[in-house]
Amino acid sequence: MKRYLIRTLFIGWLFLLGSVAAHAQADNLGAVRSALRNGSSRELSQYFAATVEIGFDGDKQGYNATQAEIVIKDFFGKNAPSSFEFIHQGESQEHIQYAIGRYAGRNGTYRVFVKLKPSRGAPVIDTLDFTKE
């Protein structure tokens, strides 16, 4: 009887841990979605890794977090968002989260690829790629 109770508690704990991890992933992607939808470079930069690869139509460059915020602020200034939604999201076996979205702005529609890598506390944005449709 004691073994049954211990097993039940252990399995319950595993389910709880799994749901917390899934919730954390959804929270990070939700915050990134909100920042992109609002055109807020400051809000988005809270989730940047120390170095971020940012691309526009195949032209990719690496930036430190401060420079990346300025680049994104410039993009939002020239192409203010009218809408943004994720159309696909997932996670690799290495726990690298990714999402693909559609950004509609003043100068057209962009396909957006976001890659979040695990970090000490929560996943951070490693790659942000905008491709004009």
PDB file of C-alpha atoms in Angstrom:
ATOM      1  CA  MET A   1       0.000   0.000   0.000  1.00  0.00           C
ATOM      2  CA  LYS A   2       2.826   2.384   0.862  1.00  0.00           C
ATOM      3  CA  ARG A   3       4.533   1.705  -2.496  1.00  0.00           C
ATOM      4  CA  TYR A   4       1.301   2.416  -4.341  1.00  0.00           C
ATOM      5  CA  LEU A   5       0.956   5.758  -2.568  1.00  0.00           C
ATOM      6  CA  ILE A   6       4.566   6.729  -3.303  1.00  0.00           C
ATOM      7  CA  ARG A   7       4.213   5.789  -6.986  1.00  0.00           C
ATOM      8  CA  THR A   8       0.981   7.748  -7.269  1.00  0.00           C
ATOM      9  CA  LEU A   9       2.562  10.836  -5.710  1.00  0.00           C
ATOM     10  CA  PHE A  10       5.629  10.517  -7.950  1.00  0.00           C
ATOM     11  CA  ILE A  11       3.536  10.210 -11.127  1.00  0.00           C
ATOM     12  CA  GLY A  12       1.396  13.143 -10.054  1.00  0.00           C
ATOM     13  CA  TRP A  13       4.523  15.212  -9.467  1.00  0.00           C
ATOM     14  CA  LEU A  14       5.799  14.360 -12.962  1.00  0.00           C
ATOM     15  CA  PHE A  15       2.525  15.475 -14.560  1.00  0.00           C
ATOM     16  CA  LEU A  16       2.632  18.713 -12.599  1.00  0.00           C
ATOM     17  CA  LEU A  17       6.227  19.364 -13.667  1.00  0.00           C
ATOM     18  CA  GLY A  18       5.354  18.720 -17.329  1.00  0.00           C
ATOM     19  CA  SER A  19       2.396  21.090 -17.251  1.00  0.00           C
ATOM     20  CA  VAL A  20       4.504  23.837 -15.648  1.00  0.00           C
ATOM     21  CA  ALA A  21       7.136  23.483 -18.400  1.00  0.00           C
ATOM     22  CA  ALA A  22       4.472  23.658 -21.126  1.00  0.00           C
ATOM     23  CA  HIS A  23       2.931  26.706 -19.462  1.00  0.00           C
ATOM     24  CA  ALA A  24       6.327  28.467 -19.301  1.00  0.00           C
ATOM     25  CA  GLN A  25       6.833  27.895 -23.039  1.00  0.00           C
ATOM     26  CA  ALA A  26       3.404  29.320 -23.804  1.00  0.00           C
ATOM     27  CA  ASP A  27       4.094  32.359 -21.572  1.00  0.00           C
ATOM     28  CA  ASN A  28       7.355  33.214 -23.345  1.00  0.00           C
ATOM     29  CA  LEU A  29       5.876  32.871 -26.809  1.00  0.00           C
ATOM     30  CA  GLY A  30       2.794  34.798 -25.691  1.00  0.00           C
ATOM     31  CA  ALA A  31       4.953  37.679 -24.474  1.00  0.00           C
ATOM     32  CA  VAL A  32       6.958  37.669 -27.724  1.00  0.00           C
ATOM     33  CA  ARG A  33       3.716  37.623 -29.742  1.00  0.00           C
ATOM     34  CA  SER A  34       2.384  40.554 -27.721  1.00  0.00           C
ATOM     35  CA  ALA A  35       5.580  42.587 -28.216  1.00  0.00           C
ATOM     36  CA  LEU A  36       5.542  41.972 -31.984  1.00  0.00           C
ATOM     37  CA  ARG A  37       1.824  42.768 -32.200  1.00  0.00           C
ATOM     38  CA  ASN A  38       2.355  46.041 -30.302  1.00  0.00           C
ATOM     39  CA  GLY A  39       5.518  46.984 -32.180  1.00  0.00           C
ATOM     40  CA  SER A  40       7.397  47.339 -28.889  1.00  0.00           C
ATOM     41  CA  SER A  41      11.138  46.886 -29.259  1.00  0.00           C
ATOM     42  CA  ARG A  42      11.635  47.512 -25.525  1.00  0.00           C
ATOM     43  CA  GLU A  43       9.166  44.777 -24.570  1.00  0.00           C
ATOM     44  CA  LEU A  44      10.679  42.367 -27.114  1.00  0.00           C
ATOM     45  CA  SER A  45      14.251  43.086 -26.006  1.00  0.00           C
ATOM     46  CA  GLN A  46      13.495  41.686 -22.532  1.00  0.00           C
ATOM     47  CA  TYR A  47      13.589  38.251 -24.175  1.00  0.00           C
ATOM     48  CA  PHE A  48      16.796  38.726 -26.209  1.00  0.00           C
ATOM     49  CA  ALA A  49      19.831  36.533 -25.614  1.00  0.00           C
ATOM     50  CA  ALA A  50      23.199  38.266 -25.103  1.00  0.00           C
ATOM     51  CA  THR A  51      23.700  38.023 -28.877  1.00  0.00           C
ATOM     52  CA  VAL A  52      20.801  37.849 -31.325  1.00  0.00           C
ATOM     53  CA  GLU A  53      20.804  37.002 -35.018  1.00  0.00           C
ATOM     54  CA  ILE A  54      18.376  39.271 -36.867  1.00  0.00           C
ATOM     55  CA  GLY A  55      17.552  38.863 -40.530  1.00  0.00           C
ATOM     56  CA  PHE A  56      15.608  40.837 -43.083  1.00  0.00           C
ATOM     57  CA  ASP A  57      14.896  39.104 -46.405  1.00  0.00           C
ATOM     58  CA  GLY A  58      17.861  36.748 -46.076  1.00  0.00           C
ATOM     59  CA  ASP A  59      20.376  39.374 -44.916  1.00  0.00           C
ATOM     60  CA  LYS A  60      21.300  38.156 -41.407  1.00  0.00           C
ATOM     61  CA  GLN A  61      23.607  39.763 -38.888  1.00  0.00           C
ATOM     62  CA  GLY A  62      24.491  39.133 -35.264  1.00  0.00           C
ATOM     63  CA  TYR A  63      23.928  41.900 -32.722  1.00  0.00           C
ATOM     64  CA  ASN A  64      24.333  42.288 -29.005  1.00  0.00           C
ATOM     65  CA  ALA A  65      21.032  42.753 -27.166  1.00  0.00           C
ATOM     66  CA  THR A  66      21.263  46.566 -27.089  1.00  0.00           C
ATOM     67  CA  GLN A  67      22.047  46.835 -30.804  1.00  0.00           C
ATOM     68  CA  ALA A  68      19.283  44.331 -31.593  1.00  0.00           C
ATOM     69  CA  GLU A  69      16.754  46.480 -29.753  1.00  0.00           C
ATOM     70  CA  ILE A  70      17.777  49.495 -31.861  1.00  0.00           C
ATOM     71  CA  VAL A  71      17.531  47.493 -35.114  1.00  0.00           C
ATOM     72  CA  ILE A  72      14.049  46.229 -34.196  1.00  0.00           C
ATOM     73  CA  LYS A  73      12.962  49.708 -33.081  1.00  0.00           C
ATOM     74  CA  ASP A  74      14.022  51.038 -36.492  1.00  0.00           C
ATOM     75  CA  PHE A  75      12.091  48.250 -38.256  1.00  0.00           C
ATOM     76  CA  PHE A  76       8.949  48.963 -36.205  1.00  0.00           C
ATOM     77  CA  GLY A  77       9.350  52.703 -36.873  1.00  0.00           C
ATOM     78  CA  LYS A  78       9.457  52.154 -40.635  1.00  0.00           C
ATOM     79  CA  ASN A  79       6.918  49.341 -40.667  1.00  0.00           C
ATOM     80  CA  ALA A  80       4.421  49.752 -37.824  1.00  0.00           C
ATOM     81  CA  PRO A  81       2.402  46.596 -37.184  1.00  0.00           C
ATOM     82  CA  SER A  82      -1.286  46.309 -37.949  1.00  0.00           C
ATOM     83  CA  SER A  83      -1.414  42.663 -36.812  1.00  0.00           C
ATOM     84  CA  PHE A  84       0.724  39.718 -35.805  1.00  0.00           C
ATOM     85  CA  GLU A  85      -0.135  36.065 -35.149  1.00  0.00           C
ATOM     86  CA  PHE A  86       1.836  32.875 -34.761  1.00  0.00           C
ATOM     87  CA  ILE A  87       0.731  30.272 -37.296  1.00  0.00           C
ATOM     88  CA  HIS A  88       2.999  27.451 -36.115  1.00  0.00           C
ATOM     89  CA  GLN A  89       5.102  26.730 -33.052  1.00  0.00           C
ATOM     90  CA  GLY A  90       7.049  23.792 -31.695  1.00  0.00           C
ATOM     91  CA  GLU A  91      10.089  22.527 -29.853  1.00  0.00           C
ATOM     92  CA  SER A  92      13.055  20.426 -30.958  1.00  0.00           C
ATOM     93  CA  GLN A  93      14.477  17.452 -29.077  1.00  0.00           C
ATOM     94  CA  GLU A  94      17.200  19.779 -27.773  1.00  0.00           C
ATOM     95  CA  HIS A  95      14.465  21.945 -26.151  1.00  0.00           C
ATOM     96  CA  ILE A  96      14.903  24.754 -28.655  1.00  0.00           C
ATOM     97  CA  GLN A  97      11.553  26.476 -29.110  1.00  0.00           C
ATOM     98  CA  TYR A  98      10.558  28.010 -32.424  1.00  0.00           C
ATOM     99  CA  ALA A  99       7.590  29.788 -33.896  1.00  0.00           C
ATOM    100  CA  ILE A 100       6.564  31.028 -37.318  1.00  0.00           C
ATOM    101  CA  GLY A 101       4.225  33.972 -37.600  1.00  0.00           C
ATOM    102  CA  ARG A 102       2.720  36.477 -39.972  1.00  0.00           C
ATOM    103  CA  TYR A 103       3.475  40.171 -39.398  1.00  0.00           C
ATOM    104  CA  ALA A 104       1.290  42.641 -41.272  1.00  0.00           C
ATOM    105  CA  GLY A 105       2.768  46.116 -41.316  1.00  0.00           C
ATOM    106  CA  ARG A 106       2.610  49.425 -43.103  1.00  0.00           C
ATOM    107  CA  ASN A 107       4.966  48.260 -45.892  1.00  0.00           C
ATOM    108  CA  GLY A 108       3.618  44.760 -46.408  1.00  0.00           C
ATOM    109  CA  THR A 109       3.353  41.330 -44.862  1.00  0.00           C
ATOM    110  CA  TYR A 110       6.308  39.424 -43.442  1.00  0.00           C
ATOM    111  CA  ARG A 111       6.851  35.827 -42.463  1.00  0.00           C
ATOM    112  CA  VAL A 112       8.576  35.876 -39.064  1.00  0.00           C
ATOM    113  CA  PHE A 113      10.725  33.066 -37.683  1.00  0.00           C
ATOM    114  CA  VAL A 114      11.553  33.195 -33.959  1.00  0.00           C
ATOM    115  CA  LYS A 115      13.960  30.758 -32.278  1.00  0.00           C
ATOM    116  CA  LEU A 116      14.269  30.647 -28.490  1.00  0.00           C
ATOM    117  CA  LYS A 117      17.155  28.804 -26.875  1.00  0.00           C
ATOM    118  CA  PRO A 118      17.173  27.535 -23.308  1.00  0.00           C
ATOM    119  CA  SER A 119      18.907  29.834 -20.870  1.00  0.00           C
ATOM    120  CA  ARG A 120      19.409  29.880 -17.115  1.00  0.00           C
ATOM    121  CA  GLY A 121      15.864  30.817 -16.190  1.00  0.00           C
ATOM    122  CA  ALA A 122      13.679  30.973 -19.256  1.00  0.00           C
ATOM    123  CA  PRO A 123      14.210  30.613 -23.004  1.00  0.00           C
ATOM    124  CA  VAL A 124      15.609  33.678 -24.778  1.00  0.00           C
ATOM    125  CA  ILE A 125      15.368  34.854 -28.382  1.00  0.00           C
ATOM    126  CA  ASP A 126      18.385  33.652 -30.342  1.00  0.00           C
ATOM    127  CA  THR A 127      17.107  34.310 -33.872  1.00  0.00           C
ATOM    128  CA  LEU A 128      14.520  36.688 -35.305  1.00  0.00           C
ATOM    129  CA  ASP A 129      14.051  36.569 -39.073  1.00  0.00           C
ATOM    130  CA  PHE A 130      11.671  38.680 -41.171  1.00  0.00           C
ATOM    131  CA  THR A 131      11.006  37.639 -44.787  1.00  0.00           C
ATOM    132  CA  LYS A 132       8.714  39.754 -46.963  1.00  0.00           C
ATOM    133  CA  GLU A 133       5.910  37.727 -48.531  1.00  0.00           C
TER     134      GLU A 133
END
